[in-house]
mmCIF file of C-alpha atoms in Angstrom:
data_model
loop_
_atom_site.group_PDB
_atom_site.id
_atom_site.type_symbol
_atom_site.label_atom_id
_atom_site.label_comp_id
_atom_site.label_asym_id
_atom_site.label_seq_id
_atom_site.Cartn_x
_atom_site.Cartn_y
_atom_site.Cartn_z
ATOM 1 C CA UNK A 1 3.510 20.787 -0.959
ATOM 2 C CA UNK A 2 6.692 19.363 -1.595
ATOM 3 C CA UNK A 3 7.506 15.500 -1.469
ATOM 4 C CA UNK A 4 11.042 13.915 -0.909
ATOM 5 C CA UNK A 5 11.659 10.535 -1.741
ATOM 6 C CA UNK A 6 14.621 8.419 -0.806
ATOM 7 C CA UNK A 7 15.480 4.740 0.125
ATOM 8 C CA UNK A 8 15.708 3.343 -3.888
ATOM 9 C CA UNK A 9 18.296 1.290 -4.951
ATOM 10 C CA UNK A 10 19.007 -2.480 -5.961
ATOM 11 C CA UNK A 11 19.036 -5.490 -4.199
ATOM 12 C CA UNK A 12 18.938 -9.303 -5.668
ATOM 13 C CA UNK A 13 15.503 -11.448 -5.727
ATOM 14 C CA UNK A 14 14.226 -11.544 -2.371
ATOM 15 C CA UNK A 15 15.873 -8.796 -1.017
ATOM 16 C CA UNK A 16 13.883 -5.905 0.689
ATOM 17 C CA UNK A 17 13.761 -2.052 0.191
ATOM 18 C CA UNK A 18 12.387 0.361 2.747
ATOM 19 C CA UNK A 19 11.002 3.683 0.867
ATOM 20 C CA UNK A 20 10.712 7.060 2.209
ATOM 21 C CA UNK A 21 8.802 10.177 1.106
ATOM 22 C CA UNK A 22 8.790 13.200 3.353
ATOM 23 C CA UNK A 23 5.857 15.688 2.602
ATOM 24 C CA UNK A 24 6.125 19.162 3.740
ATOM 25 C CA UNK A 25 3.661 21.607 3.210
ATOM 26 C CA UNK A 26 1.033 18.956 3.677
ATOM 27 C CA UNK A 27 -1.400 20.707 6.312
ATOM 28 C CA UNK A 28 -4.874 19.738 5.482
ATOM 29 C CA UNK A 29 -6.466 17.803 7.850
ATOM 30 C CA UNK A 30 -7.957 15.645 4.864
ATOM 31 C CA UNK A 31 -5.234 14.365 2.913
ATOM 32 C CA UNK A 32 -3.902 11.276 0.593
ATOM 33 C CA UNK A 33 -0.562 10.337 0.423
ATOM 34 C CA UNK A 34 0.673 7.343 -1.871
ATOM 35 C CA UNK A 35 3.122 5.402 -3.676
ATOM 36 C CA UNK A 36 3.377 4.600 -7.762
ATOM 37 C CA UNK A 37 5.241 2.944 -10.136
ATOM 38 C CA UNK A 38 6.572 2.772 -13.432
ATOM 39 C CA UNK A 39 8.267 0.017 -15.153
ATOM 40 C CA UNK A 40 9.818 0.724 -18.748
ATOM 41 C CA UNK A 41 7.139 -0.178 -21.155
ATOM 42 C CA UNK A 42 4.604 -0.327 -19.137
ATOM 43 C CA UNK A 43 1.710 2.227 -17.792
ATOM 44 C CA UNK A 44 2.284 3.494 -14.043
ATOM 45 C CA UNK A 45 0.744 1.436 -11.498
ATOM 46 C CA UNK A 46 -0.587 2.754 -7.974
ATOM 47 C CA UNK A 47 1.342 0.444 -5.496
ATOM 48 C CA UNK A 48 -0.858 2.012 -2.490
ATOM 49 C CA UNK A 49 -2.229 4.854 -0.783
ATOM 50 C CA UNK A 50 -3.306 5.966 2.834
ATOM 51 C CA UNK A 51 -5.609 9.112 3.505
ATOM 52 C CA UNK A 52 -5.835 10.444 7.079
ATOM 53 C CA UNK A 53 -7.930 7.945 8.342
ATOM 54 C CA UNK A 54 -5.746 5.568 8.322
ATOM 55 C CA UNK A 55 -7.510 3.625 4.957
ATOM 56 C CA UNK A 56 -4.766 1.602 3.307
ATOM 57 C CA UNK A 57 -5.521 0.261 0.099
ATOM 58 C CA UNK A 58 -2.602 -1.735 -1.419
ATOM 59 C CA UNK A 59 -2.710 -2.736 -5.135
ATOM 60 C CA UNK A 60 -2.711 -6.829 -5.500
ATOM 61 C CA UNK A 61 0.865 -7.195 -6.603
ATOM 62 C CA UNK A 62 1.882 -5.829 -3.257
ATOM 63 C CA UNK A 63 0.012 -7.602 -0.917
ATOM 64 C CA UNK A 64 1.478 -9.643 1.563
ATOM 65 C CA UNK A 65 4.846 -8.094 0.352
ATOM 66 C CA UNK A 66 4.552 -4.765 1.248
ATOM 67 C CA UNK A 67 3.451 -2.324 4.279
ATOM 68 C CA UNK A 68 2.891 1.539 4.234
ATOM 69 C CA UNK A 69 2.688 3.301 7.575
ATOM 70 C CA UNK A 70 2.629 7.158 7.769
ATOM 71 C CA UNK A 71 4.473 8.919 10.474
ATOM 72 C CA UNK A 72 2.826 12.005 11.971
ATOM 73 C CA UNK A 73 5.498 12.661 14.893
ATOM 74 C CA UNK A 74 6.708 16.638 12.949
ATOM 75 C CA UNK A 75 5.299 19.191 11.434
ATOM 76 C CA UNK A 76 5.905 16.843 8.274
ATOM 77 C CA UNK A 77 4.611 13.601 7.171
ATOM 78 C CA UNK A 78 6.365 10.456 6.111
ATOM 79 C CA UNK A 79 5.042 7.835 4.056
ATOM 80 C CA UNK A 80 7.142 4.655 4.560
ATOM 81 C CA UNK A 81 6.590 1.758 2.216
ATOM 82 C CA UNK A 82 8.455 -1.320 3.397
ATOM 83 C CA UNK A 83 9.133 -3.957 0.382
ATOM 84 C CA UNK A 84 9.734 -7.331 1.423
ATOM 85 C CA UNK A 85 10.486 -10.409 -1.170
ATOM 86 C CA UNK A 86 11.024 -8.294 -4.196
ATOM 87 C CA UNK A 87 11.339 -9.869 -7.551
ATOM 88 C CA UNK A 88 12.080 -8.477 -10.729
ATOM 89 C CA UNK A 89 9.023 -7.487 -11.308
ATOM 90 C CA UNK A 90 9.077 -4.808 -9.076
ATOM 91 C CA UNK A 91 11.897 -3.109 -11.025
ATOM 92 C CA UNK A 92 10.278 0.727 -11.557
ATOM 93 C CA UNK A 93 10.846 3.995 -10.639
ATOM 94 C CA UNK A 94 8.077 4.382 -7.836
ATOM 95 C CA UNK A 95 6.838 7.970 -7.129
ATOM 96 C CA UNK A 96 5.232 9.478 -4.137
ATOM 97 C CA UNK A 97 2.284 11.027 -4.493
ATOM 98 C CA UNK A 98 -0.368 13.069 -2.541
ATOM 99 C CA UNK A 99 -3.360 15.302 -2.582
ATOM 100 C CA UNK A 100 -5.287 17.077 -0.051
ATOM 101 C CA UNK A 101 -8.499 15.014 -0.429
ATOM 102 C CA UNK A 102 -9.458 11.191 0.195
ATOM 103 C CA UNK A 103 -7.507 9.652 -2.814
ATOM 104 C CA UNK A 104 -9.725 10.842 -5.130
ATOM 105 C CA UNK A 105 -7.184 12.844 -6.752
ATOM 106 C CA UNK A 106 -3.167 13.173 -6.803
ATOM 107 C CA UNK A 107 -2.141 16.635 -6.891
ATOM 108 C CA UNK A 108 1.820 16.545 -5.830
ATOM 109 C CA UNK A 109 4.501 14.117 -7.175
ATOM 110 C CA UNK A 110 7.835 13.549 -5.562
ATOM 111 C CA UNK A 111 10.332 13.402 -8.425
ATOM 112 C CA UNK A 112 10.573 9.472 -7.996
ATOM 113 C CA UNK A 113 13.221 6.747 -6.983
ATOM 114 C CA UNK A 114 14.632 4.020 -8.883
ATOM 115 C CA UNK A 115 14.270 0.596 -7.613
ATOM 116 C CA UNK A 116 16.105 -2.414 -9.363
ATOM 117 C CA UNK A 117 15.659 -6.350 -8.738
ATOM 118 C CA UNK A 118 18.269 -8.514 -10.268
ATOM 119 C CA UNK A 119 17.562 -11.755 -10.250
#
């Protein structure tokens, strides 16, 4: 399995970010697919995950704010996390993650993109 992320970048307080991580190799009919962060100084943070069934669980800080949706149209699926009202508290380097069970367990990580809120 192999995940791409793109879409990082910086944008002032309020601004909005769309994220995208491409996972190939991702053929299980169960499967988890998620997005995580990392501020400096602090421990990573799940931001939220969907499994195949379409179970979205977003952590509280991004509720409201953000909205995942996974695109099955190829042979390869793409988690998009769309980041609305950012503040500077969402300054991390957010990773993609996924496994090929029910979000019990994270087995690939994308190599992670930075995102930056300037207030």
């Amino acid at each position: 399995v192999r995940l791409v992320e793109s879409g990082g970048g910086s944008v002032q307080t309020g601004g909005s970010l769309t994220l995208s991580c491409v996972a190939s190799g991702l053929t299980n009919s169960d499967y988890c697919m998620g997005w995580f962060r990392q501020s400096r100084g602090k421990k990573p943070e799940g931001v939220v995950t969907v499994d195949s069934d379409g179970n979205t669980v977003y952590a509280d800080s991004a509720k409201g704010r953000f909205t995942a949706s996974v695109d099955n149209a190829d042979a390869n699926k793409t988690l998009i996390l769309r980041m609305n009202n950012l503040g500077p508290q969402d300054t991390a380097l957010y990773a993609c993650g996924a496994g090929t069970g029910m979000c019990d367990s994270i087995d690939y990580w994308g190599q992670g993109t930075q995102v930056t809120v300037s207030s």
